[in-house]
mmCIF file of C-alpha atoms in Angstrom:
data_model
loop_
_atom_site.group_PDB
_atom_site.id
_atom_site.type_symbol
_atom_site.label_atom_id
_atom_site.label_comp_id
_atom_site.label_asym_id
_atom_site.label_seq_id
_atom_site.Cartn_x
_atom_site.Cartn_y
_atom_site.Cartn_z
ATOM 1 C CA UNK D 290 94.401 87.441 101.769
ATOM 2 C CA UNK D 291 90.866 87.097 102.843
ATOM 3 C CA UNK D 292 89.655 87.754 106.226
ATOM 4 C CA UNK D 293 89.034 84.321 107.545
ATOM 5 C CA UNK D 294 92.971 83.582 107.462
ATOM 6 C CA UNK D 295 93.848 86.488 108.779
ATOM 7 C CA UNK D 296 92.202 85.558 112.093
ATOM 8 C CA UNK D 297 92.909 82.225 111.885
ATOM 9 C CA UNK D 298 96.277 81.820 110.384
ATOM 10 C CA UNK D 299 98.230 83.420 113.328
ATOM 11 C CA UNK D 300 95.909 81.244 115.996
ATOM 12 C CA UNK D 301 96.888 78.185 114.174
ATOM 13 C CA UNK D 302 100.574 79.031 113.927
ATOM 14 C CA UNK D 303 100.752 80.007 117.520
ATOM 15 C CA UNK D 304 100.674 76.137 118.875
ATOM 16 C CA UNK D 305 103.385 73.656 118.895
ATOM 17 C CA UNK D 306 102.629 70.545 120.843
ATOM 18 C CA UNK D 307 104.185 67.238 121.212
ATOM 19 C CA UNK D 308 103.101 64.173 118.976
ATOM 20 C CA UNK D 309 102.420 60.324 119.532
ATOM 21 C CA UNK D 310 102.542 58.630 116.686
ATOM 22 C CA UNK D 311 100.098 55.854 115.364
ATOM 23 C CA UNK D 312 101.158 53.380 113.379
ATOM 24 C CA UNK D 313 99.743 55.092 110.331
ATOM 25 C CA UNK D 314 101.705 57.733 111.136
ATOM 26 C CA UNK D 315 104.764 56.115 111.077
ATOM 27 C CA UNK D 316 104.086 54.283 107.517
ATOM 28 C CA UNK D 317 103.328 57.630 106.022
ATOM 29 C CA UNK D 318 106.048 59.589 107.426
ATOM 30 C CA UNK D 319 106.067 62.504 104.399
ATOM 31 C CA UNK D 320 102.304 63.302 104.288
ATOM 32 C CA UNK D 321 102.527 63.704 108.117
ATOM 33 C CA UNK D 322 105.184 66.249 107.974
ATOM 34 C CA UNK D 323 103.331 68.084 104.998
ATOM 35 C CA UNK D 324 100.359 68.247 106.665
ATOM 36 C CA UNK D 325 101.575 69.757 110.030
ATOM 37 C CA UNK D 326 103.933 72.267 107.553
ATOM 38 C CA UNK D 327 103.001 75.827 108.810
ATOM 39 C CA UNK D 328 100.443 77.338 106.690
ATOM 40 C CA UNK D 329 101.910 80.462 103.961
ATOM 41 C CA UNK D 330 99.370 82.094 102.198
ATOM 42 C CA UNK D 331 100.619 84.496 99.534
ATOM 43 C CA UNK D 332 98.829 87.047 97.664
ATOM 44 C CA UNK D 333 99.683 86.805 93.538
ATOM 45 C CA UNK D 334 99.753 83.202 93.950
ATOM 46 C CA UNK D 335 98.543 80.948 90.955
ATOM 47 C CA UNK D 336 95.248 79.472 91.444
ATOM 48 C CA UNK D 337 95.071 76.101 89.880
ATOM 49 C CA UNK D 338 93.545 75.922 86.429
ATOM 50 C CA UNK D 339 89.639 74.595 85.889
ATOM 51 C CA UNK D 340 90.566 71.433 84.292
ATOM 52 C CA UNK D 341 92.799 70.125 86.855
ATOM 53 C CA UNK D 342 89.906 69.980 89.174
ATOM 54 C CA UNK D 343 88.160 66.497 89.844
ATOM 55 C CA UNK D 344 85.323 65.415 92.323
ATOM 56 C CA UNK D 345 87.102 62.165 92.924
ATOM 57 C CA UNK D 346 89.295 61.097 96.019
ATOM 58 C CA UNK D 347 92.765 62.063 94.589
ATOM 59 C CA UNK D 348 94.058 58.379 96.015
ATOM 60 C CA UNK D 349 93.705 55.093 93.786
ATOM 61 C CA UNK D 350 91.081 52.568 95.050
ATOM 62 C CA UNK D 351 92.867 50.770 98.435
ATOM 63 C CA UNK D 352 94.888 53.750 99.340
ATOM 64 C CA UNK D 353 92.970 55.949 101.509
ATOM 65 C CA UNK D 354 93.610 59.556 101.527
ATOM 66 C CA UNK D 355 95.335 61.224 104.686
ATOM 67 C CA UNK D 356 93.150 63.971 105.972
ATOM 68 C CA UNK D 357 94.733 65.937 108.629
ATOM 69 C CA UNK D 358 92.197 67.776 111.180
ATOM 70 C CA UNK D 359 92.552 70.098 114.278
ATOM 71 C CA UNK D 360 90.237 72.675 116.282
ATOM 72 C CA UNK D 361 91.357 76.135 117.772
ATOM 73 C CA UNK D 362 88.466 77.726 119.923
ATOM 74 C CA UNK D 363 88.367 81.096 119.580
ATOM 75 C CA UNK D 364 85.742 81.544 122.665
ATOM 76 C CA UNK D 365 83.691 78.734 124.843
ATOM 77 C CA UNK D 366 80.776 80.805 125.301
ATOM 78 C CA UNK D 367 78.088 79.124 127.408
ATOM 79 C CA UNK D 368 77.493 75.962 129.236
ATOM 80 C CA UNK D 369 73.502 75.162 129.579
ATOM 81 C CA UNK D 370 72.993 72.501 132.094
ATOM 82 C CA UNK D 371 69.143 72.287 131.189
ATOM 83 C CA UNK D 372 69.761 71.301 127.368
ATOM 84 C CA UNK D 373 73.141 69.568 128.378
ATOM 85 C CA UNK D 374 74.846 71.725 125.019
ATOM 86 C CA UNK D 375 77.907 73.329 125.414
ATOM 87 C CA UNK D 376 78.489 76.727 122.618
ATOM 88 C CA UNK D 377 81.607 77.352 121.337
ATOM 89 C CA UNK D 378 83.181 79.717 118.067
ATOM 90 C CA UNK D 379 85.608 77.731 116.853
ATOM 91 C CA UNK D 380 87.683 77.035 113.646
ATOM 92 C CA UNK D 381 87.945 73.941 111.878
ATOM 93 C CA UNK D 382 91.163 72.975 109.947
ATOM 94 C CA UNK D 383 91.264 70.353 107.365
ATOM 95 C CA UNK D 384 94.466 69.677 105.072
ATOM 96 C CA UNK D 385 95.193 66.818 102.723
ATOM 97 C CA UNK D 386 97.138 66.383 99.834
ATOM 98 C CA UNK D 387 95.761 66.819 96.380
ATOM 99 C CA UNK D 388 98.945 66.473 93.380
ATOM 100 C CA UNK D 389 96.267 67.028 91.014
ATOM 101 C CA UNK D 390 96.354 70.616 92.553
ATOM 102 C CA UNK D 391 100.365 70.985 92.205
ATOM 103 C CA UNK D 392 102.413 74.031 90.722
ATOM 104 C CA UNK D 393 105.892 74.766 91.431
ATOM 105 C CA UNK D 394 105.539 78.526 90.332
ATOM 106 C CA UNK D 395 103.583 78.787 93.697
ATOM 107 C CA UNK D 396 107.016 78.513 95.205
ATOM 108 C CA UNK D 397 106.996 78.199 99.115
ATOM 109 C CA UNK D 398 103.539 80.195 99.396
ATOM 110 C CA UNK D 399 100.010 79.006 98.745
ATOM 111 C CA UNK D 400 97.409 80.417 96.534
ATOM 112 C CA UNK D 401 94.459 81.239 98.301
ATOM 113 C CA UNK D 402 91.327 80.411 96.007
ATOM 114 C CA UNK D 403 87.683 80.682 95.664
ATOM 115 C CA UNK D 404 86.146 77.150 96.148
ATOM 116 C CA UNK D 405 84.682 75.511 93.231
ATOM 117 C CA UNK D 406 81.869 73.650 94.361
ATOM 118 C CA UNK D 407 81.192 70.088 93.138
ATOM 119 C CA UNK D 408 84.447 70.709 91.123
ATOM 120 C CA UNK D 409 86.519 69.896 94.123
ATOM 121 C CA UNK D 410 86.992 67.414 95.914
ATOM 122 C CA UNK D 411 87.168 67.560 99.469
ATOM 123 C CA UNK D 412 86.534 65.120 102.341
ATOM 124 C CA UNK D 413 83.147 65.372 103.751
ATOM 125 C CA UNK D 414 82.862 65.969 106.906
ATOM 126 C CA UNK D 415 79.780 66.080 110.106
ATOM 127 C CA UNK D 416 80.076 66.412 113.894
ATOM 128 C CA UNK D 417 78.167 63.816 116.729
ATOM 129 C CA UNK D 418 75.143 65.831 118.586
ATOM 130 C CA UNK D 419 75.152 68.966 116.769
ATOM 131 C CA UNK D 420 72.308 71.108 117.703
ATOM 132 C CA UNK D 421 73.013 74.577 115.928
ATOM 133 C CA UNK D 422 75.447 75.717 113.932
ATOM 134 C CA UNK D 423 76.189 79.073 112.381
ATOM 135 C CA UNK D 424 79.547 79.589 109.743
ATOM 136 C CA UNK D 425 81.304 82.644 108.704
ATOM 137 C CA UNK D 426 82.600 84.069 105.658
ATOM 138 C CA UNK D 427 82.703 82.455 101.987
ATOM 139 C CA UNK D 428 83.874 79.164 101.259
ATOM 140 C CA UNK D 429 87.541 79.394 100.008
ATOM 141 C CA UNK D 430 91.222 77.244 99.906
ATOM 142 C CA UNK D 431 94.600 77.462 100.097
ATOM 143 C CA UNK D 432 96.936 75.314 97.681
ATOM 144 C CA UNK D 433 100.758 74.965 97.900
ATOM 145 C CA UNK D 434 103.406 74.056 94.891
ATOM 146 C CA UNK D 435 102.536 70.339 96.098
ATOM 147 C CA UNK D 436 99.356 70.311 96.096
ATOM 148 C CA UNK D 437 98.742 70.372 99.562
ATOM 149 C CA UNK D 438 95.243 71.836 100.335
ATOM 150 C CA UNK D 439 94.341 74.026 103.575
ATOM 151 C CA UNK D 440 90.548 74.849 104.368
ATOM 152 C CA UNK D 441 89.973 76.777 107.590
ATOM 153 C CA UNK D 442 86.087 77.891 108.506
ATOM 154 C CA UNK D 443 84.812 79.621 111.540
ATOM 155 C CA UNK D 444 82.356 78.153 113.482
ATOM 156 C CA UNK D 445 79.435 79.201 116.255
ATOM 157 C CA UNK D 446 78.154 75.845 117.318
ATOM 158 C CA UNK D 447 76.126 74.590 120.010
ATOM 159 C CA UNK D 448 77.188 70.413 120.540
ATOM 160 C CA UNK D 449 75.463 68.374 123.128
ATOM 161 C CA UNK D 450 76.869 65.374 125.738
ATOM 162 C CA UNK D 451 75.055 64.069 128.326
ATOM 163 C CA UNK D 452 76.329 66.048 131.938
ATOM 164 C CA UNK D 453 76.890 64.282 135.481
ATOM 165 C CA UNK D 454 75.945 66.351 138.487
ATOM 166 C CA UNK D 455 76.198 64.082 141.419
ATOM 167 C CA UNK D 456 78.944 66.384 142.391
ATOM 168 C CA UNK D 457 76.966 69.767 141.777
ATOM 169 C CA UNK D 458 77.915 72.344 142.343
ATOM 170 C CA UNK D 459 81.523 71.758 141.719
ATOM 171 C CA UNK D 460 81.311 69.206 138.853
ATOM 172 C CA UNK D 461 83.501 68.595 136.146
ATOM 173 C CA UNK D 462 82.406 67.766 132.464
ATOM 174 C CA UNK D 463 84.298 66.859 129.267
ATOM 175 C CA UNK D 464 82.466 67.819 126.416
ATOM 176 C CA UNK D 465 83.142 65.356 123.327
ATOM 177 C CA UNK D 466 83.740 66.980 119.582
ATOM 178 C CA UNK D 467 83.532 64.293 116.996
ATOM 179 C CA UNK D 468 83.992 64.170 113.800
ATOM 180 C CA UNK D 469 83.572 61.489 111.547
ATOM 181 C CA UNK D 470 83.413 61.236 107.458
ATOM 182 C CA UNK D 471 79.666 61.725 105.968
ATOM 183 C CA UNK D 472 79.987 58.473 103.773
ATOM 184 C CA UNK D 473 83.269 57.530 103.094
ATOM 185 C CA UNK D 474 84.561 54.555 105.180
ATOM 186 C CA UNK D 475 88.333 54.226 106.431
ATOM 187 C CA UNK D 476 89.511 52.090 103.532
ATOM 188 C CA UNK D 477 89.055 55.513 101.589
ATOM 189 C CA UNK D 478 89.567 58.496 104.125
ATOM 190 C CA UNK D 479 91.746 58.153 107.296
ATOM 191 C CA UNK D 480 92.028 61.327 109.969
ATOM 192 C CA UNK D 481 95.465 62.357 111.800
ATOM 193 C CA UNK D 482 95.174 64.751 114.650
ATOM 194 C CA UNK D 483 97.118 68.204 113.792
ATOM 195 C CA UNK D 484 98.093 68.750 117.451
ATOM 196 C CA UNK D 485 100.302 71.630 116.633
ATOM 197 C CA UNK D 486 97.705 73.494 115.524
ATOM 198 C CA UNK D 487 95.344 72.440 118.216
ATOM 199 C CA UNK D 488 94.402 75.881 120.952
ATOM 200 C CA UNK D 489 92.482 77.413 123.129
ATOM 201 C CA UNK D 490 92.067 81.332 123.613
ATOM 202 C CA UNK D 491 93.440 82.770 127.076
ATOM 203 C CA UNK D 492 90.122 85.069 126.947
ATOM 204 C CA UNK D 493 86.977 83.248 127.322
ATOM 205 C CA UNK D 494 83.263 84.761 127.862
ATOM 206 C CA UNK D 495 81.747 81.416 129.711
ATOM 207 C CA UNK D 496 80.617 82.891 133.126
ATOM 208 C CA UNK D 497 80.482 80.277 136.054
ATOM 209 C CA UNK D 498 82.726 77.730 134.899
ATOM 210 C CA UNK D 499 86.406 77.302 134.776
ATOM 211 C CA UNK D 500 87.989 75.518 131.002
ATOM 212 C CA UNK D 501 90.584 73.295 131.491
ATOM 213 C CA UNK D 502 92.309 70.497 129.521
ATOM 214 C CA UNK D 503 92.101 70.560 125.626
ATOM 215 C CA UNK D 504 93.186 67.366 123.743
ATOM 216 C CA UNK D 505 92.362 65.842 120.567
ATOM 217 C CA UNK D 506 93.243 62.245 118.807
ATOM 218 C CA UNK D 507 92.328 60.219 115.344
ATOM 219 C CA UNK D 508 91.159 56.507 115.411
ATOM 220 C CA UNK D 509 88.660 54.952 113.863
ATOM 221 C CA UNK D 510 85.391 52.927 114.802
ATOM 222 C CA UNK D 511 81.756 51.411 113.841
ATOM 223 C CA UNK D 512 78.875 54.057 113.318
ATOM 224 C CA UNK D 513 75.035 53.139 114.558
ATOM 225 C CA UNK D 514 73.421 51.837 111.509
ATOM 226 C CA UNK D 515 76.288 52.087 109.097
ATOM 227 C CA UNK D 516 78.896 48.966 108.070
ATOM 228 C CA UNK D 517 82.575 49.377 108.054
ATOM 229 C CA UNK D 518 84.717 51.128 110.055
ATOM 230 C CA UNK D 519 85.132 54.709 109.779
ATOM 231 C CA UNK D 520 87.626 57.058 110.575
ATOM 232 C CA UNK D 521 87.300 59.422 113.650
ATOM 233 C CA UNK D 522 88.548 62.598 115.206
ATOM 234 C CA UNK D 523 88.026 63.810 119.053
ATOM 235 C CA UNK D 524 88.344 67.063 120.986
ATOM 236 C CA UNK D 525 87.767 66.979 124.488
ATOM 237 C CA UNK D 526 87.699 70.034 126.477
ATOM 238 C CA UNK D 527 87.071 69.566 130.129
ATOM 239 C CA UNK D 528 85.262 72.490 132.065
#
């Protein structure tokens, strides 16, 4: 098992929070419960086979695909009031469900496998008001018997929102992370909020501020400059 779910594995199993349910949660009642399965890698595992691969959305046309997404911040490291960015190391999870991908020898475990590339496909994915952004270890996935897929990366990012100091110095902020599919509207790719997997470390290194509430949802909305609506995932961490 490679390093990245070793640290992040036990930080995503940790969580278990309560659910409200959309009502695209309640027409797709199975996905939802395989995506907020806990996660099993296991080494000896089958990887699946090259020719099973395919860059296309494994969902006919008019059925978008579920993609299930959650944050866990390992640290909030520093607020900067003068650039209005907040810097956090974080990981990003992202499951969906991919039966091109399937193998019942994989039993209840999942294979963990180097990603690859084009080969794949996977929902792409960018943040609002990114400023910096610096990612550990190799690209890689896990895949269970059903082919549902697990990609967790680690994170140092620096996101901005804009900051309200009319009560300075004992002003309170909630710093936005959204994320929002690179092309594909919602027709095609629709977000759920993994809440159970949603967490914040005890420990934090941020001097001068006190973190409080972490919460996270899926919609979906309009983009500047873009037609269609488009799905969309939020993490707001007040400090």
């Amino acid at each position: 098992m490679r390093s990245c779910y070793v640290l992040v594995v036990p930080l995503l199993m940790a969580g278990s929070f309560g659910l409200s349910r959309s009502p695209l949660q309640a027409q797709t009642p199975d996905i939802l419960q395989d995506l907020e399965s806990p996660i099993r890698p296991r080494s000896g595992v089958p990887c699946p086979s090259p020719d099973v691969y395919s860059p296309l959305r494994p969902d006919p046309a008019g059925v978008p695909t579920v993609v299930g997404l959650s944050l866990a911040f390992q640290d909030v490291a520093q607020l900067s009031d003068v650039d209005q960015t907040l810097t956090v190391d974080v990981y990003l999870l992202v499951r969906w469900r991919d039966r091109r991908l399937a193998d019942p020898s994989r039993g209840d475990g999942s294979a963990d496998c180097p990603m690859p590339g084009a080969e794949l496909w996977m929902p792409a994915i960018e943040p609002d008001n990114l400023r910096t952004r610096q990612q550990f270890y190799q690209a890689h996935f896990l895949v269970d018997a059903d082919g549902l897929v697990t990609v967790g990366r680690r994170f140092l990012v620096q996101v901005a929102n804009p900051l309200d100091f009319r009560r300075f110095p004992v002003d309170t902020h909630r710093f936005r992370f959204t994320l929002w599919p690179v092309v594909s509207r919602s027709d095609e790719v629709r977000f759920v909020a993994l809440n159970r997997f949603l967490s914040l470390n005890d420990s934090l290194t941020i001097h001068g501020w006190n973190v409080g509430t972490l919460t996270a949802s899926a919609s979906e909305g309009a983009r500047v400059g873009r037609a269609g609506m488009f799905a969309r995932y939020d993490a707001t961490l007040e400090v």
